[in-house]
PDB file of C-alpha atoms and ligand atoms in Angstrom:
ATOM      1  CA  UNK A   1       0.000   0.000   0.000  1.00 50.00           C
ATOM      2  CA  UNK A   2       1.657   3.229  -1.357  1.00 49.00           C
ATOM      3  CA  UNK A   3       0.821   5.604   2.334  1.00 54.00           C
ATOM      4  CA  UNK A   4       3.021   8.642   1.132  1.00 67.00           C
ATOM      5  CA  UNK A   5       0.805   9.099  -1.247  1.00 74.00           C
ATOM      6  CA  UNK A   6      -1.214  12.147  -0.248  1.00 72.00           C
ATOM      7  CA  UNK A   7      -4.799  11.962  -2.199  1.00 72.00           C
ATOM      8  CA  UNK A   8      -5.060   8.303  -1.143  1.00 75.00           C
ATOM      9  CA  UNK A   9      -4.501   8.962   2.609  1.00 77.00           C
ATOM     10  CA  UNK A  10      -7.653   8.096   3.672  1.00 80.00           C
ATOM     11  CA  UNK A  11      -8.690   5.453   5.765  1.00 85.00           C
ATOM     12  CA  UNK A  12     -10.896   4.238   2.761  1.00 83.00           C
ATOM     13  CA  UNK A  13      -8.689   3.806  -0.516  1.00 84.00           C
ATOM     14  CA  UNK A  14      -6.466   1.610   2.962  1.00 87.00           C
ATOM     15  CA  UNK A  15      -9.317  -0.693   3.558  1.00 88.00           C
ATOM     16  CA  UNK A  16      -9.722  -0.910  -0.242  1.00 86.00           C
ATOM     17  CA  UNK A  17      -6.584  -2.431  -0.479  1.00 88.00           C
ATOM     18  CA  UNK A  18      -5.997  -4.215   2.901  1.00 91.00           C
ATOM     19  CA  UNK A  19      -9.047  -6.735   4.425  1.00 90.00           C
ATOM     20  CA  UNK A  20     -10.361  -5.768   8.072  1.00 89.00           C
ATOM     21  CA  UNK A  21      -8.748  -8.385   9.587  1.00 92.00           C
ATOM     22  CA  UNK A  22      -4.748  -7.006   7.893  1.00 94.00           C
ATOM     23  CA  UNK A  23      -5.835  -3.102   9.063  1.00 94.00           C
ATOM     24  CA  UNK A  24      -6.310  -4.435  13.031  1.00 94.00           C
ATOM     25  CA  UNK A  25      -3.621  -6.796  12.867  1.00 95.00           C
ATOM     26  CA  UNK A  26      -1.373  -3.806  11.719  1.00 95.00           C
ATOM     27  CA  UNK A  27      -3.558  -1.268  14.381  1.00 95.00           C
ATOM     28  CA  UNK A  28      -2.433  -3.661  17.002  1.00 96.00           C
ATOM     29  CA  UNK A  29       0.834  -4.580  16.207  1.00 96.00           C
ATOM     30  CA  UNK A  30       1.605  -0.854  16.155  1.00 95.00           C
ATOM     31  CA  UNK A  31      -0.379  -0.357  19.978  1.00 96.00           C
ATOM     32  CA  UNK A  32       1.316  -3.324  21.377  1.00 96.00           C
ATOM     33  CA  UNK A  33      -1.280  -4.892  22.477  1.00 96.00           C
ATOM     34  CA  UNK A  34      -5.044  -6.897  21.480  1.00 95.00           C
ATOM     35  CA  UNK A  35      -7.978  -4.899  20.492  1.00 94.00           C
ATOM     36  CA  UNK A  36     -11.385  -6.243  22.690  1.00 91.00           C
ATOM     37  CA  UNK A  37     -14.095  -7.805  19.661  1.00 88.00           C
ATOM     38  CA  UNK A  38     -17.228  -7.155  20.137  1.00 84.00           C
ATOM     39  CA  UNK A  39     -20.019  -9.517  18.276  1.00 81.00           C
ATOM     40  CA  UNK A  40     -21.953  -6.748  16.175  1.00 77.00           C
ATOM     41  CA  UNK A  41     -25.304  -5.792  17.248  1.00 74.00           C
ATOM     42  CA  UNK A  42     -27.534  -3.302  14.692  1.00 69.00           C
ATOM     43  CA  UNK A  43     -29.792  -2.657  18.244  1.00 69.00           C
ATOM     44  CA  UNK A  44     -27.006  -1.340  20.371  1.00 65.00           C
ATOM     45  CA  UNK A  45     -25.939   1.206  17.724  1.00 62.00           C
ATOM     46  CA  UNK A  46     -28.871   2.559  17.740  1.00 61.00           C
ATOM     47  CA  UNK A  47     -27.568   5.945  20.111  1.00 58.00           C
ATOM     48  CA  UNK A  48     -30.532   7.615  21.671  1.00 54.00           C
ATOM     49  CA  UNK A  49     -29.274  11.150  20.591  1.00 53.00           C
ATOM     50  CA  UNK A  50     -29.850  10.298  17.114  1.00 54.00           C
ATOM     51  CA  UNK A  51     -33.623  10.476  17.601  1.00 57.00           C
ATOM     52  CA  UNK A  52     -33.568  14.033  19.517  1.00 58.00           C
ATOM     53  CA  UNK A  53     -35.400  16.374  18.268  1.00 53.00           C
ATOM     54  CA  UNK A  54     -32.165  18.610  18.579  1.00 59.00           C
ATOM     55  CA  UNK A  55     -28.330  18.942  18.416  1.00 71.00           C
ATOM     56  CA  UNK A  56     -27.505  18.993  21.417  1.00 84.00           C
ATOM     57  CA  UNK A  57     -27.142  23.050  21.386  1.00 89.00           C
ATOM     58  CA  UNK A  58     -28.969  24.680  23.927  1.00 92.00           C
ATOM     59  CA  UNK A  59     -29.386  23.700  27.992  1.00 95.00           C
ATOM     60  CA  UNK A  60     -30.764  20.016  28.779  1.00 94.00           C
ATOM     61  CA  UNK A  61     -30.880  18.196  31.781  1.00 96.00           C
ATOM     62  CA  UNK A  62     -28.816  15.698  32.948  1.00 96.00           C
ATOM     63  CA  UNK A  63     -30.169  12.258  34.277  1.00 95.00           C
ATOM     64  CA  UNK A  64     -28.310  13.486  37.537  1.00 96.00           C
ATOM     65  CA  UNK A  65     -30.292  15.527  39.256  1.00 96.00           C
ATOM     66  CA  UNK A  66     -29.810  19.284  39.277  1.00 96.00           C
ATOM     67  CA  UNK A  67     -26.884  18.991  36.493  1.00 98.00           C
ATOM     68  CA  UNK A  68     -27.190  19.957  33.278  1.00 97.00           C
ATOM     69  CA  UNK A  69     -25.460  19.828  29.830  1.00 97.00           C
ATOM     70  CA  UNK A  70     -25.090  23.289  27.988  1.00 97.00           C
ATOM     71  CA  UNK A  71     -24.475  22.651  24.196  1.00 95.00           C
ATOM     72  CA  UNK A  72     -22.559  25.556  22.353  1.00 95.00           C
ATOM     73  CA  UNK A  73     -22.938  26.940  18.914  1.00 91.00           C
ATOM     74  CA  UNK A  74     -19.588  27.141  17.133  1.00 92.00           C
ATOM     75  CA  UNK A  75     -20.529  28.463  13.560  1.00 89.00           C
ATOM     76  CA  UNK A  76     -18.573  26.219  11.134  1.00 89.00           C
ATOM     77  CA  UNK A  77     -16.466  24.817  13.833  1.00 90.00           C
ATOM     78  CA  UNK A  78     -14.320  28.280  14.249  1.00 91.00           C
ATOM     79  CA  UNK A  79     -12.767  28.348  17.618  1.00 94.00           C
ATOM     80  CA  UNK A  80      -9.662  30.992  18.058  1.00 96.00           C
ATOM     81  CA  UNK A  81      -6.818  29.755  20.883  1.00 97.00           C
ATOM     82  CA  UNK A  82      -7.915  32.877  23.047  1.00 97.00           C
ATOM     83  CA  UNK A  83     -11.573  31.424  23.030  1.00 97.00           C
ATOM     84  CA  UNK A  84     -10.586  27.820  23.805  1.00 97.00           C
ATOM     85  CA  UNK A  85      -8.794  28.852  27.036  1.00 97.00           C
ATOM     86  CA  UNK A  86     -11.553  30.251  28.021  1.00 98.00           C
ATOM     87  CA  UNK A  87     -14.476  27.606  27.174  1.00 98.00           C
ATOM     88  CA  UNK A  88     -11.724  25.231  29.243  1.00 98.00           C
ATOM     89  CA  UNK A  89     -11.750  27.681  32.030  1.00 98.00           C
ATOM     90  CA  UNK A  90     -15.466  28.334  32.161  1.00 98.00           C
ATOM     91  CA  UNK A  91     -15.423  23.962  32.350  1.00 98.00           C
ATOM     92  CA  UNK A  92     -13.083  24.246  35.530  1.00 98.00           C
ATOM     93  CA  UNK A  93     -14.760  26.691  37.369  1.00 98.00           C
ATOM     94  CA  UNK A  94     -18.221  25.817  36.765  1.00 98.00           C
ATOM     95  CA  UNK A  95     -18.942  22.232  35.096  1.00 97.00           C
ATOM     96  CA  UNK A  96     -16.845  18.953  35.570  1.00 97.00           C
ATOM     97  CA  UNK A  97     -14.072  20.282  33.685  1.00 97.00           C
ATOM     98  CA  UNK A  98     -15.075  18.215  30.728  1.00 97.00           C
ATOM     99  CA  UNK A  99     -15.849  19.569  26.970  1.00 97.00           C
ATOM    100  CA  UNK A 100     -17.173  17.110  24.404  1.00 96.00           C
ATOM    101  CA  UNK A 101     -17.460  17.711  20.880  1.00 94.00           C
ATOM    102  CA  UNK A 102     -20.381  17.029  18.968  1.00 89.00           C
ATOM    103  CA  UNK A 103     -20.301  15.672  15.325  1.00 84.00           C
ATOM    104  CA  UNK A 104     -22.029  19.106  14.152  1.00 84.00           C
ATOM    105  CA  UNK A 105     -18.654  20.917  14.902  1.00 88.00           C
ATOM    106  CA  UNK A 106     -20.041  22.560  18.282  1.00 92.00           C
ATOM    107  CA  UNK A 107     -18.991  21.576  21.721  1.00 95.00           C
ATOM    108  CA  UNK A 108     -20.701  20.377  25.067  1.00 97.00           C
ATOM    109  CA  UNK A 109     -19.539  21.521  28.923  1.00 98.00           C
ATOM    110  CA  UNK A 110     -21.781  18.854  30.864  1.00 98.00           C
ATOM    111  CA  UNK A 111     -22.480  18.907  34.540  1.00 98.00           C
ATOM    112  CA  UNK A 112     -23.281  22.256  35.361  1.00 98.00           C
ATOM    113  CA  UNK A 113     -25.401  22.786  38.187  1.00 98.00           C
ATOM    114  CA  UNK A 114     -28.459  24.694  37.692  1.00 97.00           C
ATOM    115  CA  UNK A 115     -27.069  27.699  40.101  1.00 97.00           C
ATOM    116  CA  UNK A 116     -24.454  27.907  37.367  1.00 98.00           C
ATOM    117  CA  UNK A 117     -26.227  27.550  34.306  1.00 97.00           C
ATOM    118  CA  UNK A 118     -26.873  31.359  33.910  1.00 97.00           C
ATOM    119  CA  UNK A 119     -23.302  32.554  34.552  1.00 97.00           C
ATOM    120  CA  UNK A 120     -22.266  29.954  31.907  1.00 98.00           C
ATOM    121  CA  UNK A 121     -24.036  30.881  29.310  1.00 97.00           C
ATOM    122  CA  UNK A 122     -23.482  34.538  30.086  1.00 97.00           C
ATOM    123  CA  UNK A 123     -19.521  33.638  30.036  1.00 97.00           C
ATOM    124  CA  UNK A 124     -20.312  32.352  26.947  1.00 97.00           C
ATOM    125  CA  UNK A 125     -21.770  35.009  25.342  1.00 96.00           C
ATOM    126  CA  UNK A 126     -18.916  37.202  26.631  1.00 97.00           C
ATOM    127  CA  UNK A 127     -16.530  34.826  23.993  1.00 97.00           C
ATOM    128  CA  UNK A 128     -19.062  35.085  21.282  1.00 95.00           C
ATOM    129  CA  UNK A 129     -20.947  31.529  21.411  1.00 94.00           C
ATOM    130  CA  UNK A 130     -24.471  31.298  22.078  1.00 91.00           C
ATOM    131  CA  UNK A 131     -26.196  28.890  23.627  1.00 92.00           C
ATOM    132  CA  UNK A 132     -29.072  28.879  21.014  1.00 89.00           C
ATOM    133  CA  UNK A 133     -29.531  28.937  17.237  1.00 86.00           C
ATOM    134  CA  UNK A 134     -32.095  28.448  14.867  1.00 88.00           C
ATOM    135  CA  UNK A 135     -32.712  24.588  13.511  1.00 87.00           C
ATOM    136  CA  UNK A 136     -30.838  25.719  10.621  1.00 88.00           C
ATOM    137  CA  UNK A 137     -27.372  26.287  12.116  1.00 87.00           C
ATOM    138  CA  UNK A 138     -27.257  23.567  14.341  1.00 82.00           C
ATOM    139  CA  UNK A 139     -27.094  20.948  11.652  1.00 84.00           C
ATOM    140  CA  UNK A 140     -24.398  23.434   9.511  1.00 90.00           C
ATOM    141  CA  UNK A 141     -21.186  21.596   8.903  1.00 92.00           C
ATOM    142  CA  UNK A 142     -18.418  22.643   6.599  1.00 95.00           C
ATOM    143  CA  UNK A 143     -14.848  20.977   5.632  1.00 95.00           C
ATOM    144  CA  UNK A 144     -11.959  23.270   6.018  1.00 93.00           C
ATOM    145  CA  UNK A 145     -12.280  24.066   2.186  1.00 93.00           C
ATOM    146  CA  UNK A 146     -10.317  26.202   0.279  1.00 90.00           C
ATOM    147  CA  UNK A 147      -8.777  28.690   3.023  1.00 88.00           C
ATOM    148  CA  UNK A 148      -6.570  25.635   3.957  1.00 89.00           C
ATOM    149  CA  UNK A 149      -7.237  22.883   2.047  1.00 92.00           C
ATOM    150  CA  UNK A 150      -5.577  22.336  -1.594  1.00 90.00           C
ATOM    151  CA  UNK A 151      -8.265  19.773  -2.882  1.00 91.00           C
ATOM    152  CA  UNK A 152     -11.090  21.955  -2.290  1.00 93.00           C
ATOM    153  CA  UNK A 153     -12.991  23.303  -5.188  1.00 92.00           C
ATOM    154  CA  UNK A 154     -14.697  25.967  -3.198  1.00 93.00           C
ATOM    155  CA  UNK A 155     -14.786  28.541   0.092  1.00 95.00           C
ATOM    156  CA  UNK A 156     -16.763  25.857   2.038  1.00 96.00           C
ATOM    157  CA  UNK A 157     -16.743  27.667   5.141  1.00 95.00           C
ATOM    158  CA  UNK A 158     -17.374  31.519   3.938  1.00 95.00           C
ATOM    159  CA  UNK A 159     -19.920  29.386   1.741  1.00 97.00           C
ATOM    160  CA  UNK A 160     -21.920  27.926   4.340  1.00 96.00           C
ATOM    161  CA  UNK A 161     -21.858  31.030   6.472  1.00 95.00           C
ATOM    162  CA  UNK A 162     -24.000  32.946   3.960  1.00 96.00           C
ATOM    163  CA  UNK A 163     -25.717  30.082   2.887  1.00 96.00           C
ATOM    164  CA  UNK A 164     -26.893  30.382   7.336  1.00 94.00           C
ATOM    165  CA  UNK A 165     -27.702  34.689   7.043  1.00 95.00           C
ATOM    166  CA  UNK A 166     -29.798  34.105   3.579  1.00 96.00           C
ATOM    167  CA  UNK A 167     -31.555  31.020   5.195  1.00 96.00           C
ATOM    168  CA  UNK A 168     -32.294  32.066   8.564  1.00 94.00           C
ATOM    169  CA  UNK A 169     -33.579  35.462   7.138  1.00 95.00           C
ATOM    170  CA  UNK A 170     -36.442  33.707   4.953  1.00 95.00           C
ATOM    171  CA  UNK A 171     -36.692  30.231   6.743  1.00 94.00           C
ATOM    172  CA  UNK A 172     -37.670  29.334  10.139  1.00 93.00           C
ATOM    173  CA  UNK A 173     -37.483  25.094  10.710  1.00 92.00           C
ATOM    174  CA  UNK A 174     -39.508  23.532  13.454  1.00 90.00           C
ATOM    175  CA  UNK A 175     -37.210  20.493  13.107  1.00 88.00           C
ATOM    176  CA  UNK A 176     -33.333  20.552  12.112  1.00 86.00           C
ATOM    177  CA  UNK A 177     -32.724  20.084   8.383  1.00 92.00           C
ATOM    178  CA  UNK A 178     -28.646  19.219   8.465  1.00 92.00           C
ATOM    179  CA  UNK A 179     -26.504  20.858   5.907  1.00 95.00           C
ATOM    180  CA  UNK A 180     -23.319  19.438   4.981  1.00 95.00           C
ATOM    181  CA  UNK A 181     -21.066  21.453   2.704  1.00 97.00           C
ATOM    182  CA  UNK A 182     -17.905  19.559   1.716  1.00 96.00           C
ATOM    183  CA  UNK A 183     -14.933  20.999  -0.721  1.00 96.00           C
ATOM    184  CA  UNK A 184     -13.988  17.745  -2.803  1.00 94.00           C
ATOM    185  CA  UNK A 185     -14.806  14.010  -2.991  1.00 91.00           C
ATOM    186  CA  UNK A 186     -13.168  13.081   0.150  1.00 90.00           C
ATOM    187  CA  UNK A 187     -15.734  14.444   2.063  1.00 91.00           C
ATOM    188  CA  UNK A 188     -14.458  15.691   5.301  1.00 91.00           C
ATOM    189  CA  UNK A 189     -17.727  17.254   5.994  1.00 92.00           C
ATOM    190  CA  UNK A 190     -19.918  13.799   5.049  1.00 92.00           C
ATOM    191  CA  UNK A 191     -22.187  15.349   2.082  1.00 94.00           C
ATOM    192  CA  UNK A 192     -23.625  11.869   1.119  1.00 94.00           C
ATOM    193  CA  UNK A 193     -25.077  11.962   5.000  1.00 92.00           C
ATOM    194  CA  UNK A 194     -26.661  15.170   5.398  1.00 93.00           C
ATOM    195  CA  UNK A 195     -30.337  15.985   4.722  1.00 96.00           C
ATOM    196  CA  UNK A 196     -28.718  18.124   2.266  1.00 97.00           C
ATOM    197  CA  UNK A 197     -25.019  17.406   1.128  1.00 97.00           C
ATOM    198  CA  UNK A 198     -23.211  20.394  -1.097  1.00 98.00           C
ATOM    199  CA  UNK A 199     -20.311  18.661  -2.871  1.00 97.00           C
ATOM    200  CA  UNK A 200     -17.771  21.502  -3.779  1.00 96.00           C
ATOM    201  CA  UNK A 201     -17.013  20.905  -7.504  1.00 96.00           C
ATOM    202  CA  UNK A 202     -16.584  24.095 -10.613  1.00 94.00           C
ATOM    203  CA  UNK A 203     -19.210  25.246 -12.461  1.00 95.00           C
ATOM    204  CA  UNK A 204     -19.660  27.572 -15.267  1.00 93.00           C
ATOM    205  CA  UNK A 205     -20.957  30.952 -15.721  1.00 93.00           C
ATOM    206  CA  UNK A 206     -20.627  32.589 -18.747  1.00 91.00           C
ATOM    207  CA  UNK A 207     -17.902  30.697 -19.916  1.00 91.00           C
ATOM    208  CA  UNK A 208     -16.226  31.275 -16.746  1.00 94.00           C
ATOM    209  CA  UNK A 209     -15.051  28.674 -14.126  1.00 94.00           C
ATOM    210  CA  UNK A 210     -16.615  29.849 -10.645  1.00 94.00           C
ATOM    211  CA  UNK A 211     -17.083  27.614  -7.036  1.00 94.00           C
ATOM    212  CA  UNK A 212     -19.961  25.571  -7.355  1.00 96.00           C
ATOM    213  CA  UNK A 213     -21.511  22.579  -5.766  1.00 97.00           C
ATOM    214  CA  UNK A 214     -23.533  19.745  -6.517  1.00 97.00           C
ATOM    215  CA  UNK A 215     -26.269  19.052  -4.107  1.00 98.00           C
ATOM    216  CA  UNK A 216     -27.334  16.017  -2.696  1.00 98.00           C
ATOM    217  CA  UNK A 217     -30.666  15.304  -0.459  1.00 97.00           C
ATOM    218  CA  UNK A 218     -32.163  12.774   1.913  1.00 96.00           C
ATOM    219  CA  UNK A 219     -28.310  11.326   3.551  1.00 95.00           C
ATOM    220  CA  UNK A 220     -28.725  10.125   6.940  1.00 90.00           C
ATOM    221  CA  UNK A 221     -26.840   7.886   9.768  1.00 84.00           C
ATOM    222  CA  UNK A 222     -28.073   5.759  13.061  1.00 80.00           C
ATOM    223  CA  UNK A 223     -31.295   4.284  12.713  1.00 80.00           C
ATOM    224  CA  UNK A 224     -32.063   6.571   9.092  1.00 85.00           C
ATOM    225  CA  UNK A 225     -28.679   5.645   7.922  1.00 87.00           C
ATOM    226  CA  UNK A 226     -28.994   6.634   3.755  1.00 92.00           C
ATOM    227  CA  UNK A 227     -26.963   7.665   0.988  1.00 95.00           C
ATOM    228  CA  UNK A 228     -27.741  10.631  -0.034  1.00 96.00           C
ATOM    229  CA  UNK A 229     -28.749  10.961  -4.053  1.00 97.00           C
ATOM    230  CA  UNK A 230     -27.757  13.404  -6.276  1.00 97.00           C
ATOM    231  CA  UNK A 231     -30.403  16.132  -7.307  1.00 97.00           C
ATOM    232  CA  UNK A 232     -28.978  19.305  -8.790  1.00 97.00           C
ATOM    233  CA  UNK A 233     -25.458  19.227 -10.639  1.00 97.00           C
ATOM    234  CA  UNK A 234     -22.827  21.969 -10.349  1.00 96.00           C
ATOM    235  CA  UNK A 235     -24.845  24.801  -9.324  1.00 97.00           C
ATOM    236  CA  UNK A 236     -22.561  27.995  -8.955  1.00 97.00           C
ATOM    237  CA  UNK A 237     -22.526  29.510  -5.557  1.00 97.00           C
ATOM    238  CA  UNK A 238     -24.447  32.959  -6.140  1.00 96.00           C
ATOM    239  CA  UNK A 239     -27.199  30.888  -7.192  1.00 96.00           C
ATOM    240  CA  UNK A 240     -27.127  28.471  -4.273  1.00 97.00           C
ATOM    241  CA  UNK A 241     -28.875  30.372  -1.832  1.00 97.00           C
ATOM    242  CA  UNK A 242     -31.817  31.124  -3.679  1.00 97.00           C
ATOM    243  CA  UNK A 243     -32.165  27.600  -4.496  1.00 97.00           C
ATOM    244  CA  UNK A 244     -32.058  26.071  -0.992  1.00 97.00           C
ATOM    245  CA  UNK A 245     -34.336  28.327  -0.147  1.00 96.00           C
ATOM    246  CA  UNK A 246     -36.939  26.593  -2.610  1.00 96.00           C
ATOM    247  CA  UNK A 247     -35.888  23.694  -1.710  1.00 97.00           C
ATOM    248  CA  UNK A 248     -36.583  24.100   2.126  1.00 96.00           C
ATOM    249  CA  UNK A 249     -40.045  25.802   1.506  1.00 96.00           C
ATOM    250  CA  UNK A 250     -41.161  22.738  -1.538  1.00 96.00           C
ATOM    251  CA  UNK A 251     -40.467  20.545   1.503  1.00 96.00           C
ATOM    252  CA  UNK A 252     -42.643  23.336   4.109  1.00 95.00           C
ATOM    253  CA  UNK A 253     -45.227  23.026   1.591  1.00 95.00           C
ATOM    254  CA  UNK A 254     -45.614  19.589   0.720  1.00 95.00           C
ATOM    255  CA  UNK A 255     -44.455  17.650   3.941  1.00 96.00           C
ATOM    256  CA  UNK A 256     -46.825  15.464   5.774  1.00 94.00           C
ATOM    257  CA  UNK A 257     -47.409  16.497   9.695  1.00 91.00           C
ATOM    258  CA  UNK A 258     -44.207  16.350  11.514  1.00 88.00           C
ATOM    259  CA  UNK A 259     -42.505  14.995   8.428  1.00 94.00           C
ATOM    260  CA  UNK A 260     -38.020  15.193   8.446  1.00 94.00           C
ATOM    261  CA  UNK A 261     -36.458  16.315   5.340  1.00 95.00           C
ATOM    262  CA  UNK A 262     -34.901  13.162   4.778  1.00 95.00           C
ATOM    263  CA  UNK A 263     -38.235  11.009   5.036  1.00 95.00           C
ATOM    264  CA  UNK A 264     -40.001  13.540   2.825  1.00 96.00           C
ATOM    265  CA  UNK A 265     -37.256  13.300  -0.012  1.00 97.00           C
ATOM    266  CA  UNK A 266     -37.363   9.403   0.492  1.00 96.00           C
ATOM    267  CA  UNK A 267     -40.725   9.251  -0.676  1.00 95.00           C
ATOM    268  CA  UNK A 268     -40.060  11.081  -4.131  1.00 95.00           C
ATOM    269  CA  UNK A 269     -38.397   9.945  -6.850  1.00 96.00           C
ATOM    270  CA  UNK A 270     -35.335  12.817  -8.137  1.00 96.00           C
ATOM    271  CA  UNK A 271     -37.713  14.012 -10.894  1.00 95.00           C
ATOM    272  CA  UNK A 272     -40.603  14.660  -8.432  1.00 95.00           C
ATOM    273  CA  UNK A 273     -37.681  16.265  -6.098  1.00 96.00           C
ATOM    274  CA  UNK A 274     -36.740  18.419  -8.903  1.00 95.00           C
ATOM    275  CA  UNK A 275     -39.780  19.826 -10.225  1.00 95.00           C
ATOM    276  CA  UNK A 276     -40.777  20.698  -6.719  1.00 94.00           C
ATOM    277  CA  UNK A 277     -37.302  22.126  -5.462  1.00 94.00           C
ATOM    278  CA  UNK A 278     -37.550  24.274  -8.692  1.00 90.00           C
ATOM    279  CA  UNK A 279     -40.983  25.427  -8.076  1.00 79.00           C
ATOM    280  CA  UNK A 280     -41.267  29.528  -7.325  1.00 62.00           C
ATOM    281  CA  UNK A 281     -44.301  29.020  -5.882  1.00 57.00           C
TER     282      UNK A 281
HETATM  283  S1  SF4 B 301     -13.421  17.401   1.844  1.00 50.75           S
HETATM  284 FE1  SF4 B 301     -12.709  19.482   2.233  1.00 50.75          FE
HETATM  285  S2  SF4 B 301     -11.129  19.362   3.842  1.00 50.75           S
HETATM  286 FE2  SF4 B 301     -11.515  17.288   3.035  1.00 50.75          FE
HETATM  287  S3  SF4 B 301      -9.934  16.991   1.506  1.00 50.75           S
HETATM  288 FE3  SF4 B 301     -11.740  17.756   0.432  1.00 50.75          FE
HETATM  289  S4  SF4 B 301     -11.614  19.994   0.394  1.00 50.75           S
HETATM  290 FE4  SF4 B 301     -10.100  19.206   1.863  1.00 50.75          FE
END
């Protein structure tokens, strides 16, 4: 297996190569030691938090009594040194000192008491991170794109920032529709899994090569777990916005009570997603 080579470095194109069984014999020969098997069981991956109707940003309850977890917004995962010594502080003085991150780039400071819970978030707030955000946000994910990334074929962070003020201007969710915006096929940001997956790719506009993406809809994990399918190819970015928004108010319009993005796009095939995505109405 050729592991200088630097677009293969992914744990995929190894396990394309190697079987299971080489990759942990390798794994373990490097730790030194066995790796515990488990027998797999579908039922115990089935994580409770996957069926909240949330994630995990805001102040809930503990199971302890009188604790509670406060989940922080961090849009697209930015968190500056300065800030970080602070969140960890903050943890210290008034939680467990633990932080845990959340798969939607945000973080968690568990077992604060519920004398503390005010001064936390107001210390929060003090750094810049809020303590709540619209449905929208909380399921906005970005790879590190093109700032630092040489694969990416787009600004996927700057991108899904103003894809967040356009949306949240026109759109309010009473459920979280996840966004995924990822700069290349690699997917660091997990397009295929999102509600909606943007795949970074180039597009043309008058001739011209701009950052575009191709979107994806109806991706999921846990007990939805789907591939997301393909519905729109290489749309530039200028008219992205406009089009999510269509998208997100075809699904308003036409859902059944209650019903998620991904179950609503599940039940149509891409033509019927297309004609109603594209509808002005
Ligand atoms: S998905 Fe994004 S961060 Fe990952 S390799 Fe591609 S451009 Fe880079």
């Amino acid at each position: 297996m050729e592991i200088a080579h630097r677009k293969k470095a992914r744990l995929k194109h190894l396990l394309e190569t190697w079987t299971l069984e080489q990759y942990l014999e390798a794994t373990e020969k490097l730790l030194g030691y066995q790796l515990q098997r488990a027998p797999f069981d579908p039922a115990a991956m089935q994580n409770p938090s996957q069926s909240l109707p949330h994630t995990h940003v805001g102040v809930y309850p503990q199971k302890q009594k009188g604790l509670n977890y406060v989940g922080v917004a961090v849009p697209v995962g930015h968190i500056s040194p300065k800030q970080m010594i602070r969140v960890a502080e903050i943890a210290d003085l008034y939680g467990s000192g633990e932080i845990r991150l959340t798969v939607w780039q945000n973080f968690v400071i568990p077992n604060v008491p519920d004398h503390f819970v005010e001064t936390v978030k107001k210390a929060l707030r003090k750094i810049g991170f809020a303590t709540q955000q619209s449905n929208l946000r909380s399921g906005l994910i970005a790879c590190t794109g093109n700032a630092y990334c040489k694969f990416a074929q787009a600004d996927t962070k700057g991108h899904a920032l103003q894809l967040a003020v356009w949306l949240d201007k026109r759109i309010q969710l009473d459920q979280p529709v996840n966004i995924h915006v990822t700069g290349c096929p690699n997917s660091c940001a997990q397009h295929y899994m999102g509600d909606i997956g943007l795949l970074g790719t180039r597009a043309k506009v008058g001739g011209e090569s701009v950052d575009g993406y191709h979107v994806f809809v109806g991706g999921g994990f846990g007990a939805n777990q789907a591939v997301g399918r393909q519905v729109f190819n290489a749309i530039d970015f200028e008219s992205l916005p406009p089009l999510l928004e269509k998208m997100l108010r075809g699904y308003l319009r036409h859902r059944t009570d209650g019903e998620t993005f991904q179950a609503f796009t599940a039940r149509h095939d891409l033509n019927m997603l297309q004609a109603i995505f594209s509808n002005e109405e």
